[in-house]
XYZ file of C-alpha atoms in Angstrom:
537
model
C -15.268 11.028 13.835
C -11.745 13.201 13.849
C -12.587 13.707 17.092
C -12.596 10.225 18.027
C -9.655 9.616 16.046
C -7.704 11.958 18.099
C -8.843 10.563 21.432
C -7.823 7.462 20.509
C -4.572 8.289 19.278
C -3.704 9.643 22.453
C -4.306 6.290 24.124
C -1.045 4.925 22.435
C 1.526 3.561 24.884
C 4.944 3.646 23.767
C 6.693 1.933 27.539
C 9.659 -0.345 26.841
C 9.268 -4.131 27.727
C 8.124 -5.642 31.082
C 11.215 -7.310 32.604
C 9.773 -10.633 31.892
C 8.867 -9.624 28.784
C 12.524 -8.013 28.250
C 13.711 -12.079 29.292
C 11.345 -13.661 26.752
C 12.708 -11.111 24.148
C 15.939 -11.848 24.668
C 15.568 -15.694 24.803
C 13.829 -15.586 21.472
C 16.372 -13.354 19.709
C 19.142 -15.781 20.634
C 17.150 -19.016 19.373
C 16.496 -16.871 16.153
C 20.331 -15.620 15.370
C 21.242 -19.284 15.769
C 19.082 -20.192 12.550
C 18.934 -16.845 10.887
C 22.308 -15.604 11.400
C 22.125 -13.837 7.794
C 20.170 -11.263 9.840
C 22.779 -9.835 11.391
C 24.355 -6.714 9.809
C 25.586 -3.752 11.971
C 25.253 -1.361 9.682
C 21.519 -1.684 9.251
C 21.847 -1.422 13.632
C 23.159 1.351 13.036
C 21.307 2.674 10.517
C 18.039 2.507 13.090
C 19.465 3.846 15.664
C 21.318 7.089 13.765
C 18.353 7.903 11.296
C 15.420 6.470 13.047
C 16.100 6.500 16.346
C 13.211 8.585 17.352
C 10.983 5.471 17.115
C 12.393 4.814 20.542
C 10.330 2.086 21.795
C 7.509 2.381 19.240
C 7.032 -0.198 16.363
C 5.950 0.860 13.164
C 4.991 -1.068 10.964
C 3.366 0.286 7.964
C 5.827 0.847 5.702
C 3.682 0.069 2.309
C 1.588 3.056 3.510
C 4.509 5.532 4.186
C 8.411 4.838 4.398
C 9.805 6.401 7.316
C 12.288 9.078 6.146
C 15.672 9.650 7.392
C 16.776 12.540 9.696
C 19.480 13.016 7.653
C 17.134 13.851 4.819
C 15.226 16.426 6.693
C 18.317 17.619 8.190
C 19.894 18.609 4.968
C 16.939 19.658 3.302
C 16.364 22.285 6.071
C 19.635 23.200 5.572
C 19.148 24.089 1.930
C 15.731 25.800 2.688
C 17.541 28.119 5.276
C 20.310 29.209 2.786
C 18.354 28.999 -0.287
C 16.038 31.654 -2.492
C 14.195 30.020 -4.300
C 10.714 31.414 -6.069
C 8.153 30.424 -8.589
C 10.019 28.495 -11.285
C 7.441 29.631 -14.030
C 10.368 32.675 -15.118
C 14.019 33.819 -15.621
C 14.868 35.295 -12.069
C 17.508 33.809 -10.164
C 14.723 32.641 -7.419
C 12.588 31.182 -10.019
C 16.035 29.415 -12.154
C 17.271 27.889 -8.784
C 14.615 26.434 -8.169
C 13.837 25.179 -11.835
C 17.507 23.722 -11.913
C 16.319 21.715 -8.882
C 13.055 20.539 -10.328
C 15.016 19.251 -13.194
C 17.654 17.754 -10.898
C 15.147 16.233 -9.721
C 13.719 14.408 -12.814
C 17.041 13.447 -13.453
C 17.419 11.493 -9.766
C 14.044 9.730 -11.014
C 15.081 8.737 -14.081
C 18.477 7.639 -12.550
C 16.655 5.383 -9.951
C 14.635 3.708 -12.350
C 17.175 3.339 -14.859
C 15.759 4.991 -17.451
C 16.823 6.238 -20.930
C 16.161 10.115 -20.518
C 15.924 9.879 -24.428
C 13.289 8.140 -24.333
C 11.828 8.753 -20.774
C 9.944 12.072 -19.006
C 9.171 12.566 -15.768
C 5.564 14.199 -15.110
C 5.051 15.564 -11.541
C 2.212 14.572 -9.311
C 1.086 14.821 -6.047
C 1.071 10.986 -6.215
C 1.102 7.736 -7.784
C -3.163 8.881 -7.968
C -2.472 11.429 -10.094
C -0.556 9.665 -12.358
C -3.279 7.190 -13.104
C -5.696 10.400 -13.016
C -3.541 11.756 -16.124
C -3.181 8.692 -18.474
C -6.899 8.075 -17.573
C -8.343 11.370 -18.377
C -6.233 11.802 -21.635
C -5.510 8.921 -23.088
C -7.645 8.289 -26.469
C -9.901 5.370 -25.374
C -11.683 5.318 -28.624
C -11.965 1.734 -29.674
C -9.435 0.592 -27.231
C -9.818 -1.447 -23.894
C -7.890 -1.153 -20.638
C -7.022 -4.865 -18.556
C -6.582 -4.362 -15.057
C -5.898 -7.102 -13.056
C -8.587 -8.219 -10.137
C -6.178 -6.983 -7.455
C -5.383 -3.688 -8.882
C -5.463 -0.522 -6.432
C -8.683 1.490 -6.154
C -6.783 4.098 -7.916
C -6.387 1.892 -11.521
C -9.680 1.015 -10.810
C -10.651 4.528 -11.259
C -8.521 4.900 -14.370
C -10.699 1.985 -15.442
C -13.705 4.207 -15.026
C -12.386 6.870 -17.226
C -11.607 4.310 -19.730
C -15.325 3.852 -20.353
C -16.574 6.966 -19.832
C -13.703 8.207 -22.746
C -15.053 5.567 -25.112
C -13.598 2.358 -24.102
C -14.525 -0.571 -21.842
C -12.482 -2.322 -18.911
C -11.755 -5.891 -18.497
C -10.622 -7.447 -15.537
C -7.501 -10.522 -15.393
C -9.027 -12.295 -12.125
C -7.531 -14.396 -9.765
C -6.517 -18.201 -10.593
C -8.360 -20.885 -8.786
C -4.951 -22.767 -8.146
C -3.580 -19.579 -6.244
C -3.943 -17.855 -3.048
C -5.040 -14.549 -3.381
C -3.026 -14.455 -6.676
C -3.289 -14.170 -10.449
C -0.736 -16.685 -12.085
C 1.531 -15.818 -14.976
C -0.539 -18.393 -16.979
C -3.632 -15.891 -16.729
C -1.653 -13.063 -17.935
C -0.675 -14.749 -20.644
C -3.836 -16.199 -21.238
C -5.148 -12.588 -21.849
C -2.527 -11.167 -23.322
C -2.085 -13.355 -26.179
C -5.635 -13.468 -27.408
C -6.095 -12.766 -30.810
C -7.923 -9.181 -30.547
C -8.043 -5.922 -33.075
C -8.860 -4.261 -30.237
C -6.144 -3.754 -28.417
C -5.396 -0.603 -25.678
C -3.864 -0.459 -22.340
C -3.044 -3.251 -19.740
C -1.965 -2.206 -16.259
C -0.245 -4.157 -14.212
C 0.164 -4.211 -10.392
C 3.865 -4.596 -9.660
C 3.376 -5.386 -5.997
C 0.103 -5.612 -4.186
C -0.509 -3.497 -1.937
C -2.916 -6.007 0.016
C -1.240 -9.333 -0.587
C 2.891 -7.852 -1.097
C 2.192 -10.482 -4.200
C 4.353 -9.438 -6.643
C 4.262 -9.347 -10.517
C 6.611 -11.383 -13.145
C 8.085 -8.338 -14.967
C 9.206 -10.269 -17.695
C 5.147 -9.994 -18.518
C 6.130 -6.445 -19.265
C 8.025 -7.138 -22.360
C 5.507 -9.705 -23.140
C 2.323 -7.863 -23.540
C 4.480 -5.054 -25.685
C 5.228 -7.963 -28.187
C 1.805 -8.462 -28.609
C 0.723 -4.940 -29.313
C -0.801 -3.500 -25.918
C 0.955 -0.432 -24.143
C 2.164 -0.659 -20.858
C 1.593 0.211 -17.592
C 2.892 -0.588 -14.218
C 1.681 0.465 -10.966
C 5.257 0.555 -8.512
C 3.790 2.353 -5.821
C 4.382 -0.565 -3.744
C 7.198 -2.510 -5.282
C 10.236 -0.068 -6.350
C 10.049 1.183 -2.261
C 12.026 -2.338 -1.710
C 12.843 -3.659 -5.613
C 15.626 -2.065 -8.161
C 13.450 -1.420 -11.507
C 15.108 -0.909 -14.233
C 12.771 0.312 -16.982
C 15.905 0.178 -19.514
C 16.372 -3.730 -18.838
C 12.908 -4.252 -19.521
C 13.477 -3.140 -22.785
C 11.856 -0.120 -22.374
C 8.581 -1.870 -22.658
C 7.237 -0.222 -20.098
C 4.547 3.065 -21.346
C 3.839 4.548 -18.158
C 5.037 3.703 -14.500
C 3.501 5.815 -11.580
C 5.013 5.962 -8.192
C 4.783 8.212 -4.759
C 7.825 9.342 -3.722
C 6.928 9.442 0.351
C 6.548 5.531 -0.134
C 10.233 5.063 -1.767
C 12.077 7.662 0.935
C 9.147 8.586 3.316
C 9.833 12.637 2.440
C 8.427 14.971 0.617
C 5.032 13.891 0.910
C 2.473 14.993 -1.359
C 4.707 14.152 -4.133
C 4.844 11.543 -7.113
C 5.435 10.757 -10.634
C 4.322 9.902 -13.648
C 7.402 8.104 -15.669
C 5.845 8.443 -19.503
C 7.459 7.219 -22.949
C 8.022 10.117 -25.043
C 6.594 8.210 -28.087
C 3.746 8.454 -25.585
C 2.656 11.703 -26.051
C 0.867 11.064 -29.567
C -1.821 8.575 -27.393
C -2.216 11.202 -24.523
C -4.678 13.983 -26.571
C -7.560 14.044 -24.589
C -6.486 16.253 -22.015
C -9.692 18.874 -22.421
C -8.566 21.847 -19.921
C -5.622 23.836 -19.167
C -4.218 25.953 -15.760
C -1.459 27.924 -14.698
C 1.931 26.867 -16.313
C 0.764 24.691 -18.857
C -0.449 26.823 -21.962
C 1.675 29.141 -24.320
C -1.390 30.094 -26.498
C -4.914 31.239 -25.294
C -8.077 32.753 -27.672
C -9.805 35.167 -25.481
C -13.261 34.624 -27.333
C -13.967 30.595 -26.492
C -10.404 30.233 -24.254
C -9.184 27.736 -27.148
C -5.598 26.833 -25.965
C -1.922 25.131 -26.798
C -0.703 23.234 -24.327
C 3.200 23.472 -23.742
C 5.512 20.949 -24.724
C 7.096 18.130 -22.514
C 5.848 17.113 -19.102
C 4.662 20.267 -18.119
C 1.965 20.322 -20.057
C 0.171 17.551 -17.487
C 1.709 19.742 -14.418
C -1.468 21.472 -13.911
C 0.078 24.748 -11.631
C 3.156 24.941 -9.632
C 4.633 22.153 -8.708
C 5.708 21.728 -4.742
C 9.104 23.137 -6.166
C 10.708 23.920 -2.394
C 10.531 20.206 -1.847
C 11.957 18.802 -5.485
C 15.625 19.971 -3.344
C 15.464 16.881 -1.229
C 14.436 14.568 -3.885
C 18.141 13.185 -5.328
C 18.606 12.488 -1.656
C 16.471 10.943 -0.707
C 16.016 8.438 -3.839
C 19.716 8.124 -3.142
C 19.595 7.119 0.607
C 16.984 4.698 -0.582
C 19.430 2.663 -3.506
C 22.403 2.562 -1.205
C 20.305 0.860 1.614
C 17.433 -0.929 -0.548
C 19.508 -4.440 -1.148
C 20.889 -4.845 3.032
C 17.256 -3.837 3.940
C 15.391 -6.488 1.203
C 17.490 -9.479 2.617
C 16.805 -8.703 6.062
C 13.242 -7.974 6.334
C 13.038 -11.556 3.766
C 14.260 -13.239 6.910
C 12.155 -11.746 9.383
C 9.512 -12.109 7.016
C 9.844 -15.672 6.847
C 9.960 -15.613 10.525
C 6.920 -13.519 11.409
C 4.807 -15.903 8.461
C 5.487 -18.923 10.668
C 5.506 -17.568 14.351
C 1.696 -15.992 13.412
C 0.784 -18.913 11.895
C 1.366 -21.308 14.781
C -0.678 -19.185 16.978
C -4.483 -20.377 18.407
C -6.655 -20.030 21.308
C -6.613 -21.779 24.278
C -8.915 -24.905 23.757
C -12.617 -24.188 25.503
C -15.556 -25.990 26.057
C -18.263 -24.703 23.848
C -19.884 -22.369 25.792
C -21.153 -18.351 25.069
C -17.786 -16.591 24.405
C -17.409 -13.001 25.282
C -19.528 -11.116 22.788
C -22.160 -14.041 22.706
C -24.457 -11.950 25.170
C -24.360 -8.737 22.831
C -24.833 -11.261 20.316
C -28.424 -11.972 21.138
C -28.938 -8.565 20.908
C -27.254 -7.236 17.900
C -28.358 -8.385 14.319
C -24.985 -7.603 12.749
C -23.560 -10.022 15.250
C -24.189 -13.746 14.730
C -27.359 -14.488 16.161
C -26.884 -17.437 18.049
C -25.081 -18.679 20.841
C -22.687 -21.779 18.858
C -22.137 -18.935 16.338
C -20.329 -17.572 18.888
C -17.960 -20.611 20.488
C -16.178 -23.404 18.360
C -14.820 -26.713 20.495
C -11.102 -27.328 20.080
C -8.584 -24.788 19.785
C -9.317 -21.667 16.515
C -6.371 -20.317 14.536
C -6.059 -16.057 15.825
C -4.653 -15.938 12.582
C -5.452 -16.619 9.089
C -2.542 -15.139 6.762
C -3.052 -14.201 2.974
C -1.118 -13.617 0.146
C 1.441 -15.969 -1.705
C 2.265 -19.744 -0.067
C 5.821 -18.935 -0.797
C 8.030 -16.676 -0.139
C 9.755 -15.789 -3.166
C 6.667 -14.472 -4.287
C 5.726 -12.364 -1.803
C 7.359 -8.807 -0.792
C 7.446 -7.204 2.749
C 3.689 -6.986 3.254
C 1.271 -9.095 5.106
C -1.956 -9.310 5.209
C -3.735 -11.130 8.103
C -7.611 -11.531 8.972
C -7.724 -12.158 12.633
C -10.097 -14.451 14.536
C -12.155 -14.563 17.368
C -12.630 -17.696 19.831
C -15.375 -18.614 17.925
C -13.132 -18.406 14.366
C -15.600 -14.706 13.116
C -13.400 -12.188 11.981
C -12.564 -10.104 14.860
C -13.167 -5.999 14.591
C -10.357 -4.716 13.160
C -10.682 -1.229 14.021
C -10.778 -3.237 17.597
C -6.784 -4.906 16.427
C -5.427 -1.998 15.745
C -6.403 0.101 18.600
C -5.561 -2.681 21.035
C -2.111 -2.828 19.125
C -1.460 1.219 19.472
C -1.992 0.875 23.358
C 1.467 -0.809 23.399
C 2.922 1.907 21.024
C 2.482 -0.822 17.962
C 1.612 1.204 14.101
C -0.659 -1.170 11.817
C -2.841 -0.680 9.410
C -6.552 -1.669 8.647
C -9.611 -1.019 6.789
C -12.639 -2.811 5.333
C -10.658 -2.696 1.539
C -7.596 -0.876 1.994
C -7.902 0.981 -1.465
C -7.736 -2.618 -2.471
C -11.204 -4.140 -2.706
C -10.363 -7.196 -5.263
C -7.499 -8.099 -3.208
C -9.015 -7.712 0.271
C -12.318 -9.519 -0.594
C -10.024 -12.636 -1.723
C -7.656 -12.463 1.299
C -10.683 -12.202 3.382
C -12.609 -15.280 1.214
C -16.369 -13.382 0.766
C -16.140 -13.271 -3.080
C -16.336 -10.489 -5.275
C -19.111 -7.987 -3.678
C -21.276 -6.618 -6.314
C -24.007 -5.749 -4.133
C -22.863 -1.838 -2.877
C -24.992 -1.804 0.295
C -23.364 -5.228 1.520
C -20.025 -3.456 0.830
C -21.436 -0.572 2.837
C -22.523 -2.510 5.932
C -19.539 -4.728 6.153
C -17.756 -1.569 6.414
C -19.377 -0.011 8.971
C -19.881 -3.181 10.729
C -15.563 -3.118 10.940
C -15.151 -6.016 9.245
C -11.934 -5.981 7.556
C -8.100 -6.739 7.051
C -5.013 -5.910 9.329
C -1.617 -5.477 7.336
C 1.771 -5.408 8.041
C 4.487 -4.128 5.991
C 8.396 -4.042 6.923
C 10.739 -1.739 5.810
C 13.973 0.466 6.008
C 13.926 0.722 10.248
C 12.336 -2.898 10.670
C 14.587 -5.278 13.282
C 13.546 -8.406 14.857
C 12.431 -6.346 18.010
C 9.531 -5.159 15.915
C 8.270 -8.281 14.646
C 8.516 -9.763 17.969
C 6.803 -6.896 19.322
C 4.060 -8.106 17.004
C 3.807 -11.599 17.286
C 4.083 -10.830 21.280
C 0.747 -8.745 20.926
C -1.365 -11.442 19.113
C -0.488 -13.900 21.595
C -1.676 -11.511 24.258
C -5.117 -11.289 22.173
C -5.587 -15.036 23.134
C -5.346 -14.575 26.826
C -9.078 -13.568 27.312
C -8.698 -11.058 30.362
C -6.252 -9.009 28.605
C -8.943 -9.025 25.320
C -11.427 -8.267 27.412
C -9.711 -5.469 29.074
C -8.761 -3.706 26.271
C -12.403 -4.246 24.780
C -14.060 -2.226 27.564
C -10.886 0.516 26.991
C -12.135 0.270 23.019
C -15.867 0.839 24.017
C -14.699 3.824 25.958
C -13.741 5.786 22.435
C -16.111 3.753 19.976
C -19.329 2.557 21.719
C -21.829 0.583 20.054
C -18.942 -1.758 18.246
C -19.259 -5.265 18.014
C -16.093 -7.691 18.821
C -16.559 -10.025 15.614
C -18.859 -10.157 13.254
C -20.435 -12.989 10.723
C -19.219 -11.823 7.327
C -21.600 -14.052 5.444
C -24.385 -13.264 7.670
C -23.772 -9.680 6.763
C -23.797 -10.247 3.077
C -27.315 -12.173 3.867
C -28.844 -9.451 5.465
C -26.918 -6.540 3.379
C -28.601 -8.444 -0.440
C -31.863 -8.910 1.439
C -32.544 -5.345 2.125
C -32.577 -4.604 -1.562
């Protein structure tokens, strides 16, 4: 598998424009300045091409997965790593205080960004928003308590969930409304919230989806503290484009995890855990100990004392050469996050309705492309109308909120084939990386509550028909704008899915797909699947 992985990244094309193409481009931009000319800002231009202008003529758009950091960032964080000595922090050298000075400078910048009270706010270190569910979920006291996690919470709360009943308490999930797309209304929170109950715990909300972009009322924060539950938030995906400020939601807010590579897009492999002191009294379950977390050990039965503060969660050294380039890079992202928000909301807007208005060619209903392989593949549709629909079939069928105002910079699209089955996604985004186009795709995404919705199969309780569908490639595409995004990139995009319904060009980059992953199918019958996946058991 990593070896097909590689030989298909090295199929990526990253040529500029076709002069026809280049025409069309510059026809469209025009038409879109005249009704959109809030897009136009010259220092965001020049922001691109200054900090990110080794995308050249590559698109990338997968910003909720990664931010793309700045050169200016690495730059000066090279800088400080040439001219700098800095050791283990875990003593009193000079090596080890420089570089605990900038481990605190660091908690500081994270605290600052989030606008919280440092008297009443720490900052644990993780290797990523993961591990800050990992903590709360392996030592918080779940005895008699339950956790609510709404329906389209990461895979990562999920697994907090887990540990919630394995510690002694039970999960509940806040599902989606009916009356919403993909969505769980502020009436259902509510709903939940306010039930009478002695048996209170932990809610967790999902700021912004990471599937959908939906994102969260945050005056619900303030809510469910009125009515006894501590608070969590999951920002991994919202504070990369929107200003929290934990001290204007009245410091309601218990525990907030985040990863900083998706805020400033460096370091990686870094994240944190922002924890209410008053916190610490719930947080006793934590059963074993490491390096730099202890200041007492029995050498009979290894009975310990943890330390005080933070550290005591920090299980070893934290990645303390890279806490340098954290106030930097949190700063970088608060001057630009406000200019970059209002422009990607316009070319969000735009991108929603050019993909929308986007279908195949009308055909008469005969065997479309994959209708032979059909007849001989049972994960296919088995029969020949399966595979062709009369009158023209939407490419694209969008997810997420209706309006805008609801929705942040990420988009989540099931594509179609000519007979309206859910084409191969693996299929999308390989076609899209041979014209030097970044997306992202997957079966669930880390997401499964929120990619079963968007994709409309229902909540899969049946793990083999989870399994198949997986390795059948059925599954969602998203894109996600960010910090480098212009309208060249979301053009780019919408130019691509047109292409898809020209059915020489999909059928010449099938064969180039069946070249690195034979065997595929082109779409597949998702409810067939689910058929055949329940009738095995």
């Amino acid at each position: 598998m990593v070896l097909t992985h590689l030989k298909a990244a090295r199929t990526a094309l990253t040529s500029p424009l076709t002069f026809p193409e280049s025409l069309t481009y510059q026809r469209d931009k025009a038409a879109f300045l005249v009704t959109h000319p809030t897009y136009h800002d010259p220092s965001l231009s020049s922001l691109r091409k200054h900090e990110f202008g080794r995308l050249g003529a590559s698109v990338y758009l997968d910003y909720t997965g990664a931010a793309l950091y700045p050169s200016s960032l690495v730059r000066t964080h090279a800088r400080w790593l040439r001219t700098s000595v800095a050791g283990n922090p875990h003593s009193d050298s000079p090596a080890s205080l420089l570089s605990s000075s900038k481990m605190e400078e660091a908690r500081r910048a994270v605290l600052a960004f989030f606008d919280a009270d440092e008297a009443e706010y720490d900052v644990v270190w993780t290797s990523n928003a993961s591990g800050g569910f990992r903590i709360v979920g392996e030592t918080y006291d779940w005895a008699g308590r339950r956790v609510l996690v709404p329906r389209d919470a990461h895979n990562s709360l999920n697994g907090l969930a887990r540990l919630a009943q394995a510690g002694g308490g039970r999960f509940e999930f806040i599902e989606f409304d009916a009356g919403e797309q993909d969505a769980i209304s502020r009436r259902a929170y509510v709903e939940r919230l306010t039930q009478p109950s002695a048996q209170k715990g932990l809610v967790f909300f999902t700021g912004q989806s990471n599937i959908t972009g939906t994102k969260l009322d945050l005056s619900l924060l303030p809510l469910a503290k009125q009515h006894g539950w501590h608070v969590g938030l999951d920002a991994a995906a919202l504070a990369p484009s929107t200003r929290i400020s934990l001290r204007g939601l009245d410091n309601s807010v218990d525990f907030m995890v985040v990863s900083l590579y998706k805020i400033c897009g460096y370091p990686t492999g870094l994240g944190a855990l922002l924890m209410r002191k008053e916190r610490y009294a719930d947080l006793t379950r934590k059963k074993m100990f490491y390096g730099g977390n202890i200041i007492g050990i029995t050498m009979d039965r290894f009975d310990f004392t943890l330390v005080e503060g933070p550290e005591r969660f920090e299980d070893g050294t934290p990645n303390f050469a890279a806490m340098a380039s954290v106030k930097d890079g949190l700063e970088f992202a608060a001057r630009w996050m406000d200019r970059v928000r209002s422009r990607n909301d316009v070319l969000m807007r735009w991108l929603v309705r050019e993909l929308d208005g986007i279908y195949y060619p009308a055909q008469p209903a005969v065997e479309s492309e994959s209708a032979e392989k059909a007849k001989r593949s049972s994960s296919f549709s088995s029969t020949s109308s399966a595979c062709s629909a009369p009158g023209p079939i939407k490419l694209v069928r969008i997810g997420g909120p209706t309006t805008s105002t609801q929705r942040g910079t990420t988009l989540p699209l099931v594509l179609t084939s000519p007979s309206g089955h859910a084409l191969n996604y693996r299929f999308v985004i390989f076609a899209a990386a041979r014209l030097g186009i970044s997306l992202r795709g997957g079966p669930c995404m880390c997401n499964s509550g929120a990619s079963s919705s968007v994709m409309q199969r229902g909540l899969i309780t049946d793990l083999a028909a989870s399994t198949l569908l997986a390795e059948a490639d059925v599954g969602l595409v998203r894109v996600s704008l960010g910090t480098a995004t212009n309208f060249r990139d979301v053009w780019r995009l919408v130019d691509f899915v047109r292409k898809l319904t020209v059915h020489e060009w999909r059928m010449d980059m099938w064969r180039q797909f069946e070249s690195v992953y034979p065997g595929r199918e082109m779409c597949c019958d998702i409810e067939e699947l689910q058929k055949r996946a329940t009738a095995k058991r």
